[in-house]
Amino acid sequence: MDKSKTFLTILAAPFRDSELSLLAVGMMGRMYALSDGGMTDYELCAACRLNMEDVYEVTGELSHAGYLSRQGSCFALRKEDEVDGKQAV
């Protein structure tokens, strides 16, 4: 994802997924806007203004839905080609 451009191409599916909570959708939006490689749990706490328990709950929800993966100590959004059946906006 090239953040130097004004507009980003992002997956539409998470924002249309009625099974996701508003916290999960909001966290994904923040992650798209702020992160290229991933964010730690502390960075997510600061960016989303959530406590650590809420961050783990929401990242678990996104991981279970297939939109987020854990890479070492960071949480990273899955690439467009890794999410089956989802299309970009």
PDB file of C-alpha atoms in Angstrom:
ATOM      1  CA  MET A   1       0.000   0.000   0.000  1.00  0.00           C
ATOM      2  CA  ASP A   2       1.491   3.311  -1.091  1.00  0.00           C
ATOM      3  CA  LYS A   3       0.712   5.905   1.595  1.00  0.00           C
ATOM      4  CA  SER A   4       2.238   8.763  -0.402  1.00  0.00           C
ATOM      5  CA  LYS A   5      -0.935   9.037  -2.498  1.00  0.00           C
ATOM      6  CA  THR A   6      -4.086  10.831  -1.413  1.00  0.00           C
ATOM      7  CA  PHE A   7      -6.314   7.777  -1.901  1.00  0.00           C
ATOM      8  CA  LEU A   8      -5.782   4.186  -0.776  1.00  0.00           C
ATOM      9  CA  THR A   9      -7.224   1.028  -2.272  1.00  0.00           C
ATOM     10  CA  ILE A  10      -8.595  -1.014   0.595  1.00  0.00           C
ATOM     11  CA  LEU A  11     -10.793  -4.059   0.993  1.00  0.00           C
ATOM     12  CA  ALA A  12     -14.490  -3.249   1.002  1.00  0.00           C
ATOM     13  CA  ALA A  13     -15.521  -6.508   2.648  1.00  0.00           C
ATOM     14  CA  PRO A  14     -14.590  -5.632   6.259  1.00  0.00           C
ATOM     15  CA  PHE A  15     -16.595  -2.424   6.102  1.00  0.00           C
ATOM     16  CA  ARG A  16     -19.630  -4.275   4.723  1.00  0.00           C
ATOM     17  CA  ASP A  17     -19.302  -7.245   7.090  1.00  0.00           C
ATOM     18  CA  SER A  18     -22.283  -6.988   9.432  1.00  0.00           C
ATOM     19  CA  GLU A  19     -20.711  -9.561  11.779  1.00  0.00           C
ATOM     20  CA  LEU A  20     -17.892  -7.158  12.767  1.00  0.00           C
ATOM     21  CA  SER A  21     -18.333  -4.723  15.630  1.00  0.00           C
ATOM     22  CA  LEU A  22     -17.914  -0.993  15.126  1.00  0.00           C
ATOM     23  CA  LEU A  23     -14.730  -1.167  17.222  1.00  0.00           C
ATOM     24  CA  ALA A  24     -13.280  -3.739  14.825  1.00  0.00           C
ATOM     25  CA  VAL A  25     -14.175  -1.701  11.748  1.00  0.00           C
ATOM     26  CA  GLY A  26     -12.751   1.443  13.374  1.00  0.00           C
ATOM     27  CA  MET A  27      -9.521  -0.321  14.285  1.00  0.00           C
ATOM     28  CA  MET A  28      -9.126  -1.522  10.706  1.00  0.00           C
ATOM     29  CA  GLY A  29      -9.625   2.027   9.450  1.00  0.00           C
ATOM     30  CA  ARG A  30      -6.943   3.319  11.810  1.00  0.00           C
ATOM     31  CA  MET A  31      -4.578   0.535  10.819  1.00  0.00           C
ATOM     32  CA  TYR A  32      -5.046   1.271   7.105  1.00  0.00           C
ATOM     33  CA  ALA A  33      -4.380   4.960   7.745  1.00  0.00           C
ATOM     34  CA  LEU A  34      -1.414   4.665  10.103  1.00  0.00           C
ATOM     35  CA  SER A  35       0.418   1.431   9.374  1.00  0.00           C
ATOM     36  CA  ASP A  36       2.335  -0.095   6.498  1.00  0.00           C
ATOM     37  CA  GLY A  37       3.767  -3.159   8.184  1.00  0.00           C
ATOM     38  CA  GLY A  38       1.802  -3.650  11.345  1.00  0.00           C
ATOM     39  CA  MET A  39       1.177  -2.220  14.775  1.00  0.00           C
ATOM     40  CA  THR A  40       1.983  -3.478  18.245  1.00  0.00           C
ATOM     41  CA  ASP A  41      -0.671  -3.831  20.896  1.00  0.00           C
ATOM     42  CA  TYR A  42       0.611  -0.649  22.588  1.00  0.00           C
ATOM     43  CA  GLU A  43       0.410   1.303  19.319  1.00  0.00           C
ATOM     44  CA  LEU A  44      -3.155   0.072  18.832  1.00  0.00           C
ATOM     45  CA  CYS A  45      -4.033   1.170  22.380  1.00  0.00           C
ATOM     46  CA  ALA A  46      -2.780   4.681  21.633  1.00  0.00           C
ATOM     47  CA  ALA A  47      -4.197   4.952  18.109  1.00  0.00           C
ATOM     48  CA  CYS A  48      -7.652   3.586  18.938  1.00  0.00           C
ATOM     49  CA  ARG A  49      -7.875   4.946  22.486  1.00  0.00           C
ATOM     50  CA  LEU A  50      -8.656   1.510  23.896  1.00  0.00           C
ATOM     51  CA  ASN A  51      -7.314  -0.358  26.898  1.00  0.00           C
ATOM     52  CA  MET A  52      -5.211  -3.489  26.388  1.00  0.00           C
ATOM     53  CA  GLU A  53      -8.095  -5.874  27.128  1.00  0.00           C
ATOM     54  CA  ASP A  54     -10.251  -4.235  24.445  1.00  0.00           C
ATOM     55  CA  VAL A  55      -7.384  -4.304  21.935  1.00  0.00           C
ATOM     56  CA  TYR A  56      -6.957  -8.062  22.405  1.00  0.00           C
ATOM     57  CA  GLU A  57     -10.709  -8.611  22.141  1.00  0.00           C
ATOM     58  CA  VAL A  58     -10.975  -6.625  18.897  1.00  0.00           C
ATOM     59  CA  THR A  59      -7.805  -8.090  17.338  1.00  0.00           C
ATOM     60  CA  GLY A  60      -9.151 -11.538  18.171  1.00  0.00           C
ATOM     61  CA  GLU A  61     -12.392 -10.686  16.413  1.00  0.00           C
ATOM     62  CA  LEU A  62     -10.526  -9.450  13.323  1.00  0.00           C
ATOM     63  CA  SER A  63      -8.187 -12.458  13.340  1.00  0.00           C
ATOM     64  CA  HIS A  64     -11.127 -14.851  13.610  1.00  0.00           C
ATOM     65  CA  ALA A  65     -12.827 -13.091  10.674  1.00  0.00           C
ATOM     66  CA  GLY A  66      -9.619 -13.443   8.618  1.00  0.00           C
ATOM     67  CA  TYR A  67      -8.714  -9.769   8.220  1.00  0.00           C
ATOM     68  CA  LEU A  68      -5.804  -9.586  10.654  1.00  0.00           C
ATOM     69  CA  SER A  69      -2.761 -11.724  11.366  1.00  0.00           C
ATOM     70  CA  ARG A  70      -0.147 -11.678  14.091  1.00  0.00           C
ATOM     71  CA  GLN A  71       3.442 -11.351  12.896  1.00  0.00           C
ATOM     72  CA  GLY A  72       5.784 -11.600  15.849  1.00  0.00           C
ATOM     73  CA  SER A  73       4.885  -8.784  18.213  1.00  0.00           C
ATOM     74  CA  CYS A  74       2.822  -6.887  15.619  1.00  0.00           C
ATOM     75  CA  PHE A  75      -0.689  -7.200  14.295  1.00  0.00           C
ATOM     76  CA  ALA A  76      -0.846  -6.757  10.528  1.00  0.00           C
ATOM     77  CA  LEU A  77      -3.738  -6.455   8.115  1.00  0.00           C
ATOM     78  CA  ARG A  78      -3.848  -9.281   5.628  1.00  0.00           C
ATOM     79  CA  LYS A  79      -3.027  -8.431   2.040  1.00  0.00           C
ATOM     80  CA  GLU A  80      -5.809  -8.230  -0.543  1.00  0.00           C
ATOM     81  CA  ASP A  81      -4.751 -11.489  -2.174  1.00  0.00           C
ATOM     82  CA  GLU A  82      -4.678 -13.334   1.195  1.00  0.00           C
ATOM     83  CA  VAL A  83      -8.341 -12.689   2.011  1.00  0.00           C
ATOM     84  CA  ASP A  84     -10.451 -15.145   0.011  1.00  0.00           C
ATOM     85  CA  GLY A  85     -13.456 -13.854  -1.867  1.00  0.00           C
ATOM     86  CA  LYS A  86     -12.998 -10.243  -0.792  1.00  0.00           C
ATOM     87  CA  GLN A  87     -12.708  -7.366  -3.227  1.00  0.00           C
ATOM     88  CA  ALA A  88     -11.096  -3.943  -2.994  1.00  0.00           C
ATOM     89  CA  VAL A  89     -12.990  -0.649  -2.955  1.00  0.00           C
TER      90      VAL A  89
END
